[in-house]
Short mmCIF file of C-alpha atoms in Angstrom, two decimals:
data_model
loop_
_atom_site.label_atom_id
_atom_site.label_comp_id
_atom_site.label_asym_id
_atom_site.label_seq_id
_atom_site.Cartn_x
_atom_site.Cartn_y
_atom_site.Cartn_z
CA MET A 1 69.68 111.95 79.87
CA LEU A 2 73.53 113.83 80.74
CA ILE A 3 73.42 112.48 84.18
CA LYS A 4 72.74 108.70 83.22
CA VAL A 5 75.23 108.64 81.13
CA LEU A 6 77.61 109.90 83.07
CA THR A 7 75.77 107.29 86.15
CA LEU A 8 76.90 104.69 82.95
CA LEU A 9 79.89 105.73 82.47
CA LEU A 10 80.64 105.03 86.06
CA LEU A 11 79.21 102.17 86.67
CA ALA A 12 80.39 100.24 83.92
CA LYS A 13 84.38 101.41 85.56
CA VAL A 14 83.83 100.58 88.65
CA SER A 15 82.88 96.62 88.01
CA PHE A 16 86.22 95.27 87.03
CA VAL A 17 85.97 92.03 87.77
CA ALA A 18 88.17 88.35 86.57
CA SER A 19 86.69 87.52 83.19
CA LYS A 20 86.75 83.54 84.09
CA LEU A 21 87.41 81.72 86.57
CA THR A 22 89.95 78.76 85.49
CA GLU A 23 91.34 77.22 89.56
CA ILE A 24 88.84 76.20 92.52
CA VAL A 25 89.34 79.58 95.04
CA ASP A 26 89.23 79.18 98.74
CA LEU A 27 86.44 81.97 100.10
CA THR A 28 87.09 81.12 103.62
CA TRP A 29 89.17 82.58 106.84
CA ASP A 30 90.69 80.70 109.03
CA PHE A 31 89.66 80.07 112.29
CA SER A 32 92.17 80.78 114.65
CA ASN A 33 92.07 82.27 118.58
CA ASN A 34 92.97 85.80 115.95
CA THR A 35 89.92 85.41 113.95
CA VAL A 36 87.33 88.70 114.20
CA TYR A 37 84.29 87.92 115.89
CA TRP A 38 81.48 90.33 116.70
CA SER A 39 81.53 92.24 120.32
CA GLY A 40 79.43 90.22 122.24
CA ILE A 41 80.10 86.66 120.74
CA LYS A 42 81.74 84.62 122.19
CA PRO A 43 84.82 84.90 120.17
CA PHE A 44 86.69 81.04 118.45
CA SER A 45 88.74 79.97 121.34
CA TYR A 46 91.27 76.93 121.19
CA THR A 47 92.64 74.11 123.23
CA LYS A 48 95.36 72.02 122.18
CA MET A 49 94.44 68.69 124.20
CA VAL A 50 97.48 66.31 123.36
CA ALA A 51 100.34 66.63 120.93
CA GLU A 52 102.61 64.01 120.81
CA ASP A 53 104.50 60.72 119.97
CA ARG A 54 103.47 58.25 121.25
CA ASN A 55 105.01 54.12 121.23
CA GLY A 56 105.80 54.78 117.61
CA TYR A 57 103.63 57.01 115.68
CA TRP A 58 102.04 60.44 116.58
CA TYR A 59 98.63 61.83 117.67
CA SER A 60 97.59 65.07 118.26
CA MET A 61 93.62 66.65 118.80
CA ASN A 62 92.01 69.71 119.97
CA GLU A 63 89.15 71.22 121.33
CA PHE A 64 87.15 74.62 120.41
CA CYS A 65 84.21 76.68 121.62
CA ALA A 66 82.89 79.49 119.58
CA GLY A 67 79.89 82.04 119.02
CA GLU A 68 78.03 80.49 115.59
CA HIS A 69 78.51 83.88 114.13
CA GLY A 70 82.57 84.56 113.86
CA GLY A 71 85.25 84.32 111.40
CA THR A 72 83.71 82.97 107.66
CA HIS A 73 80.20 82.78 108.55
CA PHE A 74 76.44 81.56 107.76
CA ASP A 75 73.15 82.45 108.71
CA ALA A 76 70.64 81.25 108.01
CA PRO A 77 66.67 82.92 108.33
CA TYR A 78 66.11 81.50 111.33
CA HIS A 79 68.74 84.10 112.57
CA PHE A 80 66.41 87.31 112.64
CA ASN A 81 63.35 85.04 111.51
CA LYS A 82 61.26 83.58 114.15
CA GLU A 83 59.97 80.68 111.36
CA GLY A 84 63.25 80.69 109.49
CA TRP A 85 64.78 78.00 108.41
CA LYS A 86 68.05 76.78 110.60
CA VAL A 87 71.01 75.73 109.59
CA ALA A 88 70.30 71.86 108.78
CA ASP A 89 67.23 72.73 107.68
CA VAL A 90 67.96 75.18 103.95
CA PRO A 91 68.10 72.71 101.12
CA ILE A 92 71.09 71.15 100.16
CA THR A 93 69.74 72.53 96.38
CA ARG A 94 70.37 75.76 97.75
CA LEU A 95 73.84 76.16 99.09
CA VAL A 96 75.39 74.76 95.66
CA ALA A 97 74.59 77.59 93.47
CA LYS A 98 75.11 79.64 90.38
CA GLY A 99 77.73 82.18 91.14
CA ALA A 100 77.17 85.98 90.38
CA THR A 101 79.58 89.23 91.80
CA ILE A 102 79.19 92.72 92.12
CA ASP A 103 82.42 93.89 93.07
CA LEU A 104 82.64 97.70 94.47
CA SER A 105 86.47 97.56 95.79
CA ARG A 106 87.58 100.78 93.42
CA THR A 107 84.98 102.65 94.59
CA GLU A 108 83.93 104.26 97.72
CA THR A 109 80.67 102.84 98.84
CA LYS A 110 79.96 101.44 101.35
CA SER A 111 76.36 100.72 100.80
CA LEU A 112 74.95 98.77 97.93
CA ALA A 113 72.19 100.02 95.96
CA PRO A 114 69.41 99.21 94.07
CA LYS A 115 71.45 100.32 91.07
CA HIS A 116 74.58 98.61 91.57
CA LEU A 117 72.30 95.00 90.98
CA GLU A 118 70.48 97.10 88.07
CA ASN A 119 73.69 97.71 86.62
CA TRP A 120 74.69 94.32 87.13
CA LYS A 121 71.62 92.97 84.76
CA ARG A 122 72.17 95.56 82.48
CA GLN A 123 75.82 94.35 81.83
CA ASN A 124 75.17 90.86 82.34
CA GLY A 125 71.49 89.98 81.36
CA GLU A 126 68.85 88.25 84.53
CA PHE A 127 70.62 86.75 87.82
CA ASP A 128 70.70 82.90 87.24
CA PRO A 129 67.69 80.97 89.30
CA ASN A 130 69.16 79.48 93.15
CA THR A 131 71.93 82.61 92.62
CA PHE A 132 74.96 83.08 95.47
CA LEU A 133 75.35 86.77 94.99
CA ILE A 134 78.32 88.29 96.33
CA ILE A 135 79.29 91.63 96.84
CA LYS A 136 82.89 92.36 97.39
CA PHE A 137 83.65 96.34 99.14
CA GLY A 138 87.56 95.52 99.17
CA TRP A 139 86.96 94.75 102.93
CA SER A 140 89.21 91.61 103.13
CA LYS A 141 92.83 93.71 103.63
CA TYR A 142 91.55 94.76 107.05
CA TRP A 143 90.42 91.57 108.08
CA ASN A 144 94.40 91.53 109.88
CA ASN A 145 92.94 94.33 112.67
CA ARG A 146 89.96 94.64 113.97
CA ASN A 147 89.16 97.84 114.23
CA GLN A 148 90.51 99.17 110.57
CA TYR A 149 88.16 96.57 109.79
CA MET A 150 85.10 97.01 112.05
CA GLY A 151 85.43 100.33 110.81
CA ILE A 152 85.51 102.11 114.64
CA ASP A 153 85.11 105.74 114.44
CA VAL A 154 86.19 107.96 116.86
CA ASN A 155 83.32 107.86 119.03
CA GLY A 156 84.15 103.69 119.38
CA ASN A 157 81.20 103.14 116.26
CA MET A 158 81.07 101.01 113.33
CA ASP A 159 81.20 101.97 110.23
CA PHE A 160 81.86 99.20 107.54
CA PRO A 161 79.44 98.34 104.31
CA GLY A 162 76.84 96.70 104.14
CA ILE A 163 73.56 96.41 101.69
CA SER A 164 71.00 98.81 101.70
CA ALA A 165 67.73 97.69 102.58
CA GLU A 166 66.05 99.64 99.33
CA ALA A 167 68.98 96.70 97.78
CA ALA A 168 67.51 94.01 100.25
CA THR A 169 64.62 94.04 99.12
CA TRP A 170 65.66 93.80 95.69
CA ILE A 171 67.47 91.21 96.19
CA VAL A 172 64.51 88.72 97.04
CA ASN A 173 61.51 90.35 94.68
CA SER A 174 64.23 89.19 92.33
CA ARG A 175 63.16 85.87 93.15
CA LYS A 176 66.20 84.09 91.90
CA ILE A 177 68.50 84.93 94.66
CA VAL A 178 68.96 82.44 97.65
CA GLY A 179 72.29 83.13 99.28
CA VAL A 180 73.75 87.13 100.26
CA GLY A 181 78.52 86.52 100.50
CA LEU A 182 80.26 89.54 101.28
CA ASP A 183 83.64 90.71 102.45
CA THR A 184 82.29 92.64 105.88
CA ALA A 185 81.26 91.54 109.19
CA SER A 186 77.50 92.76 108.34
CA VAL A 187 75.23 91.83 105.18
CA ASP A 188 73.37 95.95 107.51
CA PRO A 189 76.08 98.19 106.80
CA GLY A 190 78.28 98.77 110.71
CA ARG A 191 75.70 101.96 111.41
CA SER A 192 72.76 100.05 111.29
CA SER A 193 71.09 99.60 114.26
CA GLU A 194 66.92 98.21 113.35
CA PHE A 195 69.73 95.29 110.71
CA MET A 196 67.12 95.71 108.51
CA THR A 197 68.86 94.18 105.64
CA HIS A 198 69.51 91.11 107.59
CA ARG A 199 65.43 91.26 108.40
CA ILE A 200 63.97 91.48 104.89
CA LEU A 201 67.05 89.28 103.72
CA SER A 202 66.16 86.29 106.67
CA LYS A 203 62.06 87.33 106.01
CA ASN A 204 62.23 85.80 102.46
CA GLN A 205 64.67 82.37 103.24
CA ILE A 206 67.49 83.84 101.77
CA TYR A 207 70.68 83.01 103.92
CA ASN A 208 73.46 85.23 104.57
CA VAL A 209 77.48 84.63 104.32
CA GLU A 210 79.66 87.35 106.16
CA ASN A 211 83.61 87.39 106.29
CA LEU A 212 84.07 85.54 103.11
CA LYS A 213 88.28 85.81 102.33
CA LEU A 214 87.69 88.15 99.24
CA LEU A 215 91.11 88.77 98.08
CA GLU A 216 90.76 88.08 94.76
CA ASP A 217 89.19 89.19 91.36
CA LEU A 218 86.12 86.71 90.53
CA PRO A 219 83.62 87.58 86.83
CA GLU A 220 81.17 88.20 87.26
CA LYS A 221 78.83 85.40 86.90
CA GLY A 222 79.81 81.92 85.18
CA PHE A 223 81.39 80.01 87.97
CA SER A 224 79.89 78.13 90.68
CA VAL A 225 79.32 78.76 94.78
CA VAL A 226 79.36 75.69 97.29
CA VAL A 227 78.24 77.21 100.78
CA LEU A 228 79.06 74.76 103.79
CA PRO A 229 77.65 75.31 106.33
CA MET A 230 78.45 73.86 109.92
CA LYS A 231 76.00 71.19 110.05
CA LEU A 232 74.16 72.79 113.40
CA LYS A 233 70.58 71.51 113.85
CA ASP A 234 69.34 74.29 116.19
CA GLY A 235 71.99 76.92 114.54
CA THR A 236 70.89 80.19 113.83
CA GLY A 237 74.22 80.71 112.05
CA ALA A 238 77.23 78.11 111.87
CA PRO A 239 80.95 78.24 110.46
CA ALA A 240 81.53 77.82 107.19
CA ARG A 241 83.05 76.62 104.42
CA VAL A 242 82.62 78.42 101.15
CA LEU A 243 84.73 78.11 97.16
CA ALA A 244 84.26 79.64 94.07
CA ILE A 245 84.40 76.54 91.56
CA PRO A 246 84.98 76.96 87.97
CA LYS A 247 81.82 76.23 85.39
CA ASN A 248 82.01 72.45 84.05
CA TYR A 249 84.64 71.49 86.92
CA LEU A 250 82.94 69.00 88.28
CA MET B 1 89.97 28.60 90.05
CA LEU B 2 86.25 27.09 91.41
CA ILE B 3 87.05 28.88 94.68
CA LYS B 4 87.82 32.00 92.18
CA VAL B 5 84.86 31.93 90.11
CA LEU B 6 82.71 31.52 93.50
CA THR B 7 84.80 34.37 95.04
CA LEU B 8 84.10 36.76 92.01
CA LEU B 9 80.52 35.59 91.57
CA LEU B 10 80.37 36.42 95.38
CA LEU B 11 81.93 39.91 95.03
CA ALA B 12 79.75 40.47 92.53
CA LYS B 13 76.16 39.98 94.35
CA VAL B 14 77.61 42.23 97.17
CA SER B 15 78.51 45.22 95.01
CA PHE B 16 74.50 46.06 94.74
CA VAL B 17 74.77 50.19 94.62
CA ALA B 18 72.41 52.90 92.52
CA SER B 19 73.19 53.28 88.80
CA LYS B 20 73.38 56.21 88.68
CA LEU B 21 73.61 59.92 91.46
CA THR B 22 70.39 62.14 89.64
CA GLU B 23 70.49 64.41 92.67
CA ILE B 24 72.75 66.29 95.74
CA VAL B 25 72.79 63.84 98.74
CA ASP B 26 73.93 64.93 102.22
CA LEU B 27 76.26 62.48 103.65
CA THR B 28 76.46 64.62 106.70
CA TRP B 29 74.76 64.40 110.38
CA ASP B 30 73.20 67.34 111.99
CA PHE B 31 75.26 68.22 115.22
CA SER B 32 73.54 68.63 118.63
CA ASN B 33 74.52 67.02 121.94
CA ASN B 34 72.73 63.74 121.22
CA THR B 35 76.04 63.74 118.53
CA VAL B 36 78.32 60.74 118.62
CA TYR B 37 81.81 61.34 120.03
CA TRP B 38 84.76 58.70 120.70
CA SER B 39 85.12 58.17 124.41
CA GLY B 40 87.45 60.37 125.95
CA ILE B 41 86.74 63.44 123.28
CA LYS B 42 84.65 66.32 123.86
CA PRO B 43 81.28 66.16 122.85
CA PHE B 44 79.60 68.77 121.82
CA SER B 45 77.48 71.22 123.54
CA TYR B 46 75.08 74.07 122.48
CA THR B 47 74.73 76.81 124.70
CA LYS B 48 71.15 78.95 123.40
CA MET B 49 72.10 82.44 124.31
CA VAL B 50 69.68 84.61 122.41
CA ALA B 51 66.13 83.39 121.27
CA GLU B 52 63.90 86.21 121.01
CA ASP B 53 60.95 89.08 120.15
CA ARG B 54 62.99 92.50 120.13
CA ASN B 55 61.41 95.70 118.88
CA GLY B 56 59.76 94.85 116.09
CA TYR B 57 61.67 91.29 114.88
CA TRP B 58 62.96 87.93 116.12
CA TYR B 59 66.70 87.66 117.11
CA SER B 60 68.48 84.71 118.14
CA MET B 61 72.04 83.16 118.42
CA ASN B 62 73.96 79.99 120.12
CA GLU B 63 77.59 79.08 121.35
CA PHE B 64 78.65 76.09 121.18
CA CYS B 65 82.72 73.80 122.29
CA ALA B 66 83.83 70.29 120.64
CA GLY B 67 85.87 68.30 120.15
CA GLU B 68 87.98 68.62 116.35
CA HIS B 69 86.77 64.54 116.07
CA GLY B 70 83.05 63.61 116.68
CA GLY B 71 79.82 63.67 114.96
CA THR B 72 80.74 63.74 110.75
CA HIS B 73 84.12 65.14 110.75
CA PHE B 74 87.54 65.01 109.05
CA ASP B 75 90.88 64.04 110.12
CA ALA B 76 94.16 65.68 108.87
CA PRO B 77 97.00 64.11 108.39
CA TYR B 78 98.40 65.74 111.04
CA HIS B 79 96.34 63.43 113.33
CA PHE B 80 98.78 61.14 113.00
CA ASN B 81 101.91 62.26 111.13
CA LYS B 82 103.31 65.20 112.53
CA GLU B 83 103.95 66.19 109.22
CA GLY B 84 101.17 65.92 107.82
CA TRP B 85 98.42 69.06 106.56
CA LYS B 86 96.97 70.64 109.28
CA VAL B 87 92.72 71.25 108.06
CA ALA B 88 93.58 74.49 106.37
CA ASP B 89 96.33 73.12 104.58
CA VAL B 90 95.27 70.31 103.12
CA PRO B 91 94.74 71.24 99.57
CA ILE B 92 91.57 72.91 98.01
CA THR B 93 91.29 70.83 94.72
CA ARG B 94 91.60 67.49 97.28
CA LEU B 95 88.26 68.53 98.49
CA VAL B 96 86.39 68.68 95.36
CA ALA B 97 87.03 64.81 93.95
CA LYS B 98 85.51 62.29 91.73
CA GLY B 99 83.51 59.94 94.45
CA ALA B 100 83.66 55.76 93.85
CA THR B 101 81.94 53.84 96.43
CA ILE B 102 82.90 50.08 97.70
CA ASP B 103 79.13 48.32 99.66
CA LEU B 104 79.45 46.33 101.76
CA SER B 105 76.28 46.95 103.61
CA ARG B 106 74.77 43.74 102.35
CA THR B 107 77.63 41.68 103.25
CA GLU B 108 78.83 40.76 106.80
CA THR B 109 83.01 41.88 106.50
CA LYS B 110 83.68 44.30 109.52
CA SER B 111 86.77 44.60 107.49
CA LEU B 112 87.45 46.11 104.21
CA ALA B 113 90.58 43.92 101.95
CA PRO B 114 92.76 44.67 98.76
CA LYS B 115 90.20 41.95 97.15
CA HIS B 116 87.25 44.52 97.35
CA LEU B 117 89.76 47.22 95.88
CA GLU B 118 90.60 45.20 93.09
CA ASN B 119 86.87 43.82 92.58
CA TRP B 120 85.77 47.23 91.98
CA LYS B 121 88.67 47.62 89.55
CA ARG B 122 87.75 44.68 88.01
CA GLN B 123 83.86 46.20 87.48
CA ASN B 124 85.10 49.65 87.06
CA GLY B 125 88.46 50.18 86.18
CA GLU B 126 91.33 53.11 87.18
CA PHE B 127 89.88 55.04 89.60
CA ASP B 128 89.64 58.19 89.04
CA PRO B 129 92.86 60.13 90.05
CA ASN B 130 91.43 62.95 92.82
CA THR B 131 89.42 60.70 94.06
CA PHE B 132 87.26 60.43 97.54
CA LEU B 133 86.61 56.81 98.74
CA ILE B 134 83.47 55.70 100.04
CA ILE B 135 83.56 52.80 101.90
CA LYS B 136 79.64 51.81 103.32
CA PHE B 137 79.28 49.01 106.17
CA GLY B 138 75.35 50.01 106.78
CA TRP B 139 76.02 51.04 110.07
CA SER B 140 74.09 54.80 109.59
CA LYS B 141 71.38 52.82 110.95
CA TYR B 142 72.87 52.24 114.62
CA TRP B 143 73.53 55.85 114.17
CA ASN B 144 70.57 56.60 117.13
CA ASN B 145 71.95 54.12 119.64
CA ARG B 146 75.71 54.25 120.45
CA ASN B 147 76.03 51.88 122.31
CA GLN B 148 75.19 49.55 118.98
CA TYR B 149 76.84 52.09 116.72
CA MET B 150 80.24 51.18 118.35
CA GLY B 151 79.95 47.45 119.18
CA ILE B 152 80.11 47.70 122.61
CA ASP B 153 80.84 43.92 123.32
CA VAL B 154 79.66 41.95 126.74
CA ASN B 155 83.36 42.91 127.74
CA GLY B 156 81.96 46.80 126.97
CA ASN B 157 84.98 46.61 124.13
CA MET B 158 83.99 48.69 120.57
CA ASP B 159 83.39 46.07 117.62
CA PHE B 160 82.95 48.32 113.94
CA PRO B 161 84.12 47.73 110.92
CA GLY B 162 86.65 48.75 109.04
CA ILE B 163 88.86 49.50 106.75
CA SER B 164 92.12 46.51 108.04
CA ALA B 165 95.76 48.03 107.13
CA GLU B 166 96.39 45.85 104.27
CA ALA B 167 93.84 47.97 102.32
CA ALA B 168 94.72 51.40 103.86
CA THR B 169 98.90 50.32 101.95
CA TRP B 170 96.66 49.26 99.25
CA ILE B 171 94.62 53.14 98.98
CA VAL B 172 98.46 54.58 99.43
CA ASN B 173 99.85 52.77 96.24
CA SER B 174 97.11 53.49 93.56
CA ARG B 175 98.79 56.94 94.22
CA LYS B 176 94.79 57.68 93.01
CA ILE B 177 93.15 58.19 96.42
CA VAL B 178 93.70 61.65 98.38
CA GLY B 179 90.46 61.01 100.34
CA VAL B 180 88.73 57.63 102.37
CA GLY B 181 85.30 58.10 104.38
CA LEU B 182 83.00 55.75 105.96
CA ASP B 183 80.30 55.23 108.05
CA THR B 184 81.76 54.33 110.90
CA ALA B 185 83.55 55.78 113.88
CA SER B 186 87.03 55.35 112.62
CA VAL B 187 88.73 54.27 109.78
CA ASP B 188 90.68 51.72 111.85
CA PRO B 189 88.14 49.34 112.57
CA GLY B 190 86.53 48.94 116.10
CA ARG B 191 88.90 46.77 117.41
CA SER B 192 92.27 47.92 116.38
CA SER B 193 94.56 49.61 119.29
CA GLU B 194 97.67 50.14 116.94
CA PHE B 195 95.97 52.24 114.07
CA MET B 196 97.63 50.92 111.34
CA THR B 197 95.05 52.61 109.01
CA HIS B 198 95.49 56.16 110.54
CA ARG B 199 99.03 55.73 110.37
CA ILE B 200 99.80 54.01 107.19
CA LEU B 201 97.11 56.77 105.45
CA SER B 202 97.86 59.43 107.08
CA LYS B 203 101.28 59.59 106.27
CA ASN B 204 101.01 59.41 102.59
CA GLN B 205 98.51 63.13 103.00
CA ILE B 206 95.74 61.32 102.80
CA TYR B 207 92.54 62.47 104.19
CA ASN B 208 89.79 60.68 106.58
CA VAL B 209 86.47 61.39 106.57
CA GLU B 210 84.28 59.62 109.73
CA ASN B 211 81.09 58.54 110.49
CA LEU B 212 79.46 59.80 107.27
CA LYS B 213 75.49 59.28 106.68
CA LEU B 214 74.89 56.81 104.78
CA LEU B 215 71.51 55.79 104.44
CA GLU B 216 71.32 55.88 100.61
CA ASP B 217 73.12 53.34 98.12
CA LEU B 218 75.38 56.05 96.10
CA PRO B 219 76.63 54.65 92.90
CA GLU B 220 80.05 52.84 92.33
CA LYS B 221 81.48 56.06 90.21
CA GLY B 222 80.51 58.61 88.13
CA PHE B 223 80.27 61.28 90.86
CA SER B 224 81.27 64.46 92.66
CA VAL B 225 82.18 64.48 96.21
CA VAL B 226 83.14 68.27 97.80
CA VAL B 227 84.56 67.50 101.27
CA LEU B 228 84.47 70.65 103.03
CA PRO B 229 85.87 70.49 106.70
CA MET B 230 85.26 74.15 109.11
CA LYS B 231 89.24 75.82 108.51
CA LEU B 232 90.78 75.15 111.36
CA LYS B 233 93.89 76.90 111.08
CA ASP B 234 95.31 74.13 113.95
CA GLY B 235 92.70 72.01 112.75
CA THR B 236 94.02 68.00 113.38
CA GLY B 237 90.77 67.63 112.29
CA ALA B 238 87.04 69.28 112.14
CA PRO B 239 83.09 69.15 112.03
CA ALA B 240 83.29 68.79 108.08
CA ARG B 241 79.86 68.37 105.35
CA VAL B 242 80.66 66.23 102.74
CA LEU B 243 78.04 66.08 99.78
CA ALA B 244 77.66 64.19 96.65
CA ILE B 245 77.39 65.48 93.75
CA PRO B 246 75.61 64.21 90.34
CA LYS B 247 78.43 64.80 87.59
CA ASN B 248 78.14 68.04 85.46
CA TYR B 249 76.00 69.30 87.77
CA LEU B 250 77.86 72.48 88.17
#
């Protein structure tokens, strides 16, 4: 009982978040030749083609190449599920969603567990249908240092926070959450080699957004999220633009 | 007087549109190796890297290359204005906008003129501040035939509808419209060689969306539009996802 009370107090303490969203927040990192990509994925590269004064006017245009999975990007269920939706197949109603936030950035935890989800429910009630769930580990502050961001340890292995398989199962069973986003390079923790969270979520048509830019506090609920991936017909994933929007803004 | 009355009647007749938006409409063509690009712009190309069963799970991922200006895409003011905003600089509040539609798809007109804008105002009152204006020429039905879509004539020249320089100036002077989108390959009509509409709009920090997918009727006003380009730091343009969203949906 004492342990339970202490746990509740601890969880209450760590769930500090803004009480209300008052303006649109862009949760997207920009794409440039410096954008963080997973090793083995073709990084974003930019080719400046034209930037010149012509007869009386300026004209400029560029080309770019990239893998689907880098920077702030969308994982379609098809990424880890052969029967899953590709990017352009995901129903548009799931991309305009209710926002919910679990903020673990003031803790040392590197793994979202069912207890964090239960705690959110204790404080906020049931998740809304069609929820996009944001997990904030406070990792965005490392964005400009790839080694820190990927949590490269002395042996060269990755170690950054993510979502446990148990939490992924909890999310699926909630039947309320249609997408999950977080401020690290993968929904699976960096130490994962089995990618169970990707597998569990994608099997249930839940999409992910990785590398969200979460520099500000977001409310635990009561806002909207628009998640718009580039509409890649056969996409396993895609660069995405993600906004948190105050309720009743539109 | 008679001419004026006839003109009003004609304009009234041609502005047939849906009265109210009841669900989200995706105004975006998907990107594939078949997506229409302007000649001289690197077309979208997809490379399928992995699509295989691994030990107990499916894994797939792709790479792609493209110019900024093809498919449903965003023109940043910097495209034609050296001092203009690049893609990632455009204030996010301008990308979550009030929607307005001028539907010319039941007419033969190939050029938006000030009279069409005046007529919209006569019927709907002043444009809302922060409006994204959609011009529908009915051109989306040609999307799958590049020659028809670009309006290639017997001499090989392009001839598709667009926005006249006079209408562009009207839009700038309205001080209400922050972005303009249409269902053709350029805001300038296909026959343009001076690109005056691009120049006038971009000089005034008004962004464009070209190649909107406009297969359905949209209301003349009373809905929202979310225009989310891929966040290219130095972008002169970018692939964009564009949604029309019913009022009070969020």
